[in-house]
XYZ file of N, CA, C and O in Angstrom:
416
model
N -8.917 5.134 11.759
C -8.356 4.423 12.908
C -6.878 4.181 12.681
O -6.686 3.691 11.567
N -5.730 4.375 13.412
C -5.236 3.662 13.772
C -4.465 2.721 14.062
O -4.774 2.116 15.088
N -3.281 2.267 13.355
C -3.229 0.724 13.373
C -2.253 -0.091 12.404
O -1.662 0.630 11.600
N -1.959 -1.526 12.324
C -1.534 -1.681 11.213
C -2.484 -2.209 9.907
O -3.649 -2.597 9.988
N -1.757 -2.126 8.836
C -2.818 -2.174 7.569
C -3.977 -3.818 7.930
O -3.582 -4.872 8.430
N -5.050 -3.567 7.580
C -5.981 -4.592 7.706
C -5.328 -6.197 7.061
O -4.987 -6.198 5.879
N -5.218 -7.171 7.665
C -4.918 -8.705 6.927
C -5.550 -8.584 5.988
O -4.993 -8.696 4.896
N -6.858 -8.329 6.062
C -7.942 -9.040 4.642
C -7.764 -7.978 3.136
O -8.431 -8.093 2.108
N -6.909 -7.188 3.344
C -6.748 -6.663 2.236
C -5.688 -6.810 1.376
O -4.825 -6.093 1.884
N -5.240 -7.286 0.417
C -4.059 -8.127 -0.246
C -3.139 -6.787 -0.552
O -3.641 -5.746 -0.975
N -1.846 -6.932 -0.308
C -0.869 -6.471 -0.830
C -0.359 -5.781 -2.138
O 0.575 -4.980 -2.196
N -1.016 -6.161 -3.027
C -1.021 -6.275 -4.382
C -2.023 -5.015 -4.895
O -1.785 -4.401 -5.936
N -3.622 -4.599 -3.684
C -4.581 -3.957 -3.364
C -3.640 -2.606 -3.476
O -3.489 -1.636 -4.218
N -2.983 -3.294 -1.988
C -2.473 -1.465 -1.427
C -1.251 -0.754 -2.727
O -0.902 0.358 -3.124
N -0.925 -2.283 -3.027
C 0.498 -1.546 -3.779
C -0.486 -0.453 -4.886
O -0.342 0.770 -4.904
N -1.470 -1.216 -5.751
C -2.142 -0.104 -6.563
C -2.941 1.136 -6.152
O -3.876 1.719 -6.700
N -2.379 1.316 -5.194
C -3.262 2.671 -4.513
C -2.307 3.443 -3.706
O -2.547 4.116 -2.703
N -1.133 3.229 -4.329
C 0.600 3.709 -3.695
C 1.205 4.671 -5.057
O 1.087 4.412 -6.255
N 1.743 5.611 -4.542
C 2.934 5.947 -6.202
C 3.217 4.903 -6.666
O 3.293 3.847 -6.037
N 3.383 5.037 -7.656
C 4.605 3.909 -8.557
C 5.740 3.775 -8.095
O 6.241 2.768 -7.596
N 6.234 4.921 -8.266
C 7.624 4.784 -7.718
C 8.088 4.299 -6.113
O 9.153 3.725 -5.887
N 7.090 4.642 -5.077
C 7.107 4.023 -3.460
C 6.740 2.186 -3.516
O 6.839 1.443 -2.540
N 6.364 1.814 -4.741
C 5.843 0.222 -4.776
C 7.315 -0.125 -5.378
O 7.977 -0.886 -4.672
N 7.741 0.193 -6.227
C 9.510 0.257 -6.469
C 10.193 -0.050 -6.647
O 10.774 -0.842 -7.389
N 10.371 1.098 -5.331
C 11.541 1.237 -4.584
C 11.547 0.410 -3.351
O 12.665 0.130 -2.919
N 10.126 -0.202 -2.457
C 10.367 -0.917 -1.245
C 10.534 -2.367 -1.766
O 11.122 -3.260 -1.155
N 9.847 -2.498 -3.165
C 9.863 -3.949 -3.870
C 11.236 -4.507 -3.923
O 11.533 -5.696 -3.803
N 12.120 -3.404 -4.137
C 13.696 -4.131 -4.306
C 14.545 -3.425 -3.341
O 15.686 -2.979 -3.468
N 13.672 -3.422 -2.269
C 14.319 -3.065 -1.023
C 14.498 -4.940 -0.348
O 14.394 -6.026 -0.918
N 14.876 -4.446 1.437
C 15.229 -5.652 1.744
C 14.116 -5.870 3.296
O 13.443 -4.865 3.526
N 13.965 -6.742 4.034
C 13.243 -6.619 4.830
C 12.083 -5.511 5.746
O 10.906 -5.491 6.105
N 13.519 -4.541 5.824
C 12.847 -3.311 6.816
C 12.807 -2.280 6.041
O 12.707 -1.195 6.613
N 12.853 -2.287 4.971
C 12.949 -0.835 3.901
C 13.801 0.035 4.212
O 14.114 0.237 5.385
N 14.387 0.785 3.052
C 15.294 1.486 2.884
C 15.140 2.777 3.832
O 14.073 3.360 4.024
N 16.858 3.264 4.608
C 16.592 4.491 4.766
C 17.551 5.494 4.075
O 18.772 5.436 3.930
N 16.656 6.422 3.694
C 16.838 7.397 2.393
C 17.580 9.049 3.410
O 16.678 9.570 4.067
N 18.701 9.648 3.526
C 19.097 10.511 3.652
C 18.209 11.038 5.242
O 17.780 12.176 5.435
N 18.098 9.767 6.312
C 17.370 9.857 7.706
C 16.146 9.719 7.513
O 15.606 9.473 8.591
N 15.278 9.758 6.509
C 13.542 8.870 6.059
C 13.609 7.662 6.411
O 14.436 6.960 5.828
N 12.863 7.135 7.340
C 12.775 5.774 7.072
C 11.584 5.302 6.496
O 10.572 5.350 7.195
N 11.503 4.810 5.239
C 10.826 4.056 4.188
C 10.233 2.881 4.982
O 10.852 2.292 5.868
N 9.239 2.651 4.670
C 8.209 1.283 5.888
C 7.854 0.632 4.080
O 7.623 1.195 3.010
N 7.973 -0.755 4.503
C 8.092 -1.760 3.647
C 6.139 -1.584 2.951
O 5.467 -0.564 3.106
N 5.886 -2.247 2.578
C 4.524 -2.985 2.142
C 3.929 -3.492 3.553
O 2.980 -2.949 4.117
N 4.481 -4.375 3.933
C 3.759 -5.104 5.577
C 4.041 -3.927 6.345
O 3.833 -4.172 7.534
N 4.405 -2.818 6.168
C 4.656 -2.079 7.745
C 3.654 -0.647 7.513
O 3.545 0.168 8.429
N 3.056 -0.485 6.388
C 2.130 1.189 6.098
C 1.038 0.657 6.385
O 0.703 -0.448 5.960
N 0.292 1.428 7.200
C -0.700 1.682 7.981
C -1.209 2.894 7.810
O -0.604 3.889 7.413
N -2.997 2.756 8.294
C -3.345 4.336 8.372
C -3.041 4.542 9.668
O -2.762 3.769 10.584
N -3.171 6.058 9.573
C -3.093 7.381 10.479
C -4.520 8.110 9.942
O -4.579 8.486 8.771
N -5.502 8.265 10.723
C -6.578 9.443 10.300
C -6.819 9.041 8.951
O -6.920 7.836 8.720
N -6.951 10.064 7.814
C -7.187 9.703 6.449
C -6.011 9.330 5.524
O -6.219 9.317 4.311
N -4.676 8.997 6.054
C -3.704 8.783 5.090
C -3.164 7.483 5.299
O -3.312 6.960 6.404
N -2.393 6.730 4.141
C -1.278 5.668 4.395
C -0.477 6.108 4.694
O -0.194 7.101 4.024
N 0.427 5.791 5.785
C 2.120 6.071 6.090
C 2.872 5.527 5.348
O 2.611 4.475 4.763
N 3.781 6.074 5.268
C 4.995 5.711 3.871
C 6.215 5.717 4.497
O 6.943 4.736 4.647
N 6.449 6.960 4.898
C 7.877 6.921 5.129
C 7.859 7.897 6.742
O 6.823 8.525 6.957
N 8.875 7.975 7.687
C 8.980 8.685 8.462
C 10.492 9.273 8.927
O 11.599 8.736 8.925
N 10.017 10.678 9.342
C 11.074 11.762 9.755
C 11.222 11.309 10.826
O 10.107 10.867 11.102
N 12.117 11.040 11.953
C 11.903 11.324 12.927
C 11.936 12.606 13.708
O 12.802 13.473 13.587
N 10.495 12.652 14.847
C 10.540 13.808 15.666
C 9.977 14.935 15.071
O 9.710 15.963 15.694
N 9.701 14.688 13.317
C 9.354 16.084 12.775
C 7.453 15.474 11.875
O 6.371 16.003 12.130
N 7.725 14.078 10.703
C 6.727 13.896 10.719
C 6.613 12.549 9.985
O 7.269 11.567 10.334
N 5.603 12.544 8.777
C 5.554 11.448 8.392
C 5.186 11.517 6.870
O 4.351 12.397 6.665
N 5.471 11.016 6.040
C 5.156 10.512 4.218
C 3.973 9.967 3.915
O 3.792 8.798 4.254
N 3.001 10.630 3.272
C 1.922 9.792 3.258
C 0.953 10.032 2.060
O 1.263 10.955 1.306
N 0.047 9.467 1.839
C -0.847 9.437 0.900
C -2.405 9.193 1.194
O -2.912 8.194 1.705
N -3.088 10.459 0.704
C -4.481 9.941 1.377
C -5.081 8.278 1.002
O -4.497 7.475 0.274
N -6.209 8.084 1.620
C -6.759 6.744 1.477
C -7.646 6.677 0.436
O -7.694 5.658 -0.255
N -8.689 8.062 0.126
C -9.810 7.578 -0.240
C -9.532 8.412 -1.360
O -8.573 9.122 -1.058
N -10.001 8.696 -2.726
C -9.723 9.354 -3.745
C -9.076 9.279 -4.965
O -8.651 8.126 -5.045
N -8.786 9.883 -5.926
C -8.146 10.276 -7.029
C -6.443 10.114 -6.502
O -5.511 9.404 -6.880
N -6.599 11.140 -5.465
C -5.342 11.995 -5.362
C -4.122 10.872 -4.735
O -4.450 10.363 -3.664
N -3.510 10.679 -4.987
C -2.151 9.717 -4.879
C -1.115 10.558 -4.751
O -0.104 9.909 -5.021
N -0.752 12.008 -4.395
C 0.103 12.932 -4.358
C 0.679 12.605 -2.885
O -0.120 12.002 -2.168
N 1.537 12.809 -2.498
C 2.652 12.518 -1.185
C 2.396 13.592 -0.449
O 2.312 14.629 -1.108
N 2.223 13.706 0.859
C 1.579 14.407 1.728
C 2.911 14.538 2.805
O 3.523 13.477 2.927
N 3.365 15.522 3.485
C 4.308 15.205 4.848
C 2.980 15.784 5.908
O 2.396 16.855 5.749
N 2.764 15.007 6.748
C 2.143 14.811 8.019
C 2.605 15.511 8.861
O 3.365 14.733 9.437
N 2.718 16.836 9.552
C 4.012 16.906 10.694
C 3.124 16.223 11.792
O 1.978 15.776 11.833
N 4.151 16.344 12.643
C 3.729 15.424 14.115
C 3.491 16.818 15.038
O 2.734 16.558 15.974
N 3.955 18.303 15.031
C 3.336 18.855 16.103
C 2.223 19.528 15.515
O 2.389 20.718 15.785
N 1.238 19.397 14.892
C -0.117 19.332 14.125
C -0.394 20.832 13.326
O -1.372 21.578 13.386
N 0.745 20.937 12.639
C 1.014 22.179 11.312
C 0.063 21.493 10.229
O 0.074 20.292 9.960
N -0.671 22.356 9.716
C -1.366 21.663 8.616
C -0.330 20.663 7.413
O 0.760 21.033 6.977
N -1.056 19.305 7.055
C -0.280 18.961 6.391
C 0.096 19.547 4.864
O -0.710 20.278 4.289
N 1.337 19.188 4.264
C 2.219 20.216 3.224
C 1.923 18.900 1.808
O 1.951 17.670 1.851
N 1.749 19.523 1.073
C 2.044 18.664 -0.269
C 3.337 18.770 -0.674
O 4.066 19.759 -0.592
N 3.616 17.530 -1.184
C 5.012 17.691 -1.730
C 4.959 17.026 -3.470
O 5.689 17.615 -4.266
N 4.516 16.403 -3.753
C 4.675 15.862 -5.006
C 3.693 14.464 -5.343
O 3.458 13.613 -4.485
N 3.351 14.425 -6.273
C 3.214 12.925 -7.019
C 4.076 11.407 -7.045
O 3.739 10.229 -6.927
N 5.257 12.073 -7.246
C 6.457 11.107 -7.359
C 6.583 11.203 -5.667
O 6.367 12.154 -4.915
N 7.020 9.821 -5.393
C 7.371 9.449 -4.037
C 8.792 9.952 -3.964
O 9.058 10.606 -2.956
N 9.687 9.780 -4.788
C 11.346 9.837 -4.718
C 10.998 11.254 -4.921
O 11.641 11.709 -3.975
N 10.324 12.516 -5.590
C 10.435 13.958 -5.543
C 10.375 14.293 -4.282
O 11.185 15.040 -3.732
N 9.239 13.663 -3.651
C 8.401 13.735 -2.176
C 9.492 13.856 -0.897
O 9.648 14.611 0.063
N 10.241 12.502 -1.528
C 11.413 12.360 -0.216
C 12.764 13.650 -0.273
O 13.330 13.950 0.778
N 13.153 14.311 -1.585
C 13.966 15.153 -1.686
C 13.464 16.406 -0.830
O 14.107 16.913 0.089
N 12.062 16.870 -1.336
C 11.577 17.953 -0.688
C 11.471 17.817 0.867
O 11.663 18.692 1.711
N 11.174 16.711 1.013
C 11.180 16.467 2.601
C 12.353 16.366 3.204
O 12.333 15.991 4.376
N 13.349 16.599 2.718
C 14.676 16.585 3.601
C 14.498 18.197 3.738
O 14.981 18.555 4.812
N 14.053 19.098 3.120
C 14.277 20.626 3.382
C 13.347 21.088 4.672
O 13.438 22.034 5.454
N 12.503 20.100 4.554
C 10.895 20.539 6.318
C 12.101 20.593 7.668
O 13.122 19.955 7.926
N 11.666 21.243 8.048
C 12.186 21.604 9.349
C 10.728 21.685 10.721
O 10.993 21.978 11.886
């Protein structure tokens, strides 16, 4: 579903089920999270699912940063928005965001 992240699940929850490096980097960010080279980075209060992933960060117009929900796998996902299968990009969130400046 949908939506923004559930209240009843603590912060602290999601951060351990995030890269390391995306818990961070928004940690010593400032209200609205950082934007990284046109990414905009969504804080802790602002990632939500989409289908099976957390949102992380977003392209505009092209797609979105994400990480599945359920699993092992914690690897950074780009989402596109006109429904191209989604692309792996890395483990590391900060690798994730470099490669994602090259998606077109």
């Amino acid at each position: 579903s949908t939506g923004p992240f559930p209240s009843n699940r603590k912060g602290e929850e999601l951060a351990a089920s995030l890269p390391p490096d995306y818990v961070e980097l928004v940690r010593g960010g400032g209200p609205d999270g950082p934007e990284i080279d046109g990414i905009g980075v969504l804080t802790l209060d602002q990632v939500y699912v989409a289908g099976s992933h957390w949102m992380l960060a977003e392209m505009p117009d092209i797609g979105m940063l994400g990480v599945a929900v359920d699993g092992e796998d914690r690897d950074v996902w780009f989402l596109f928005y006109d429904g191209r299968p989604p692309q792996r990009l890395s483990p590391s969130f900060r690798e994730a965001l470099t490669k994602a400046r090259s998606i077109e």
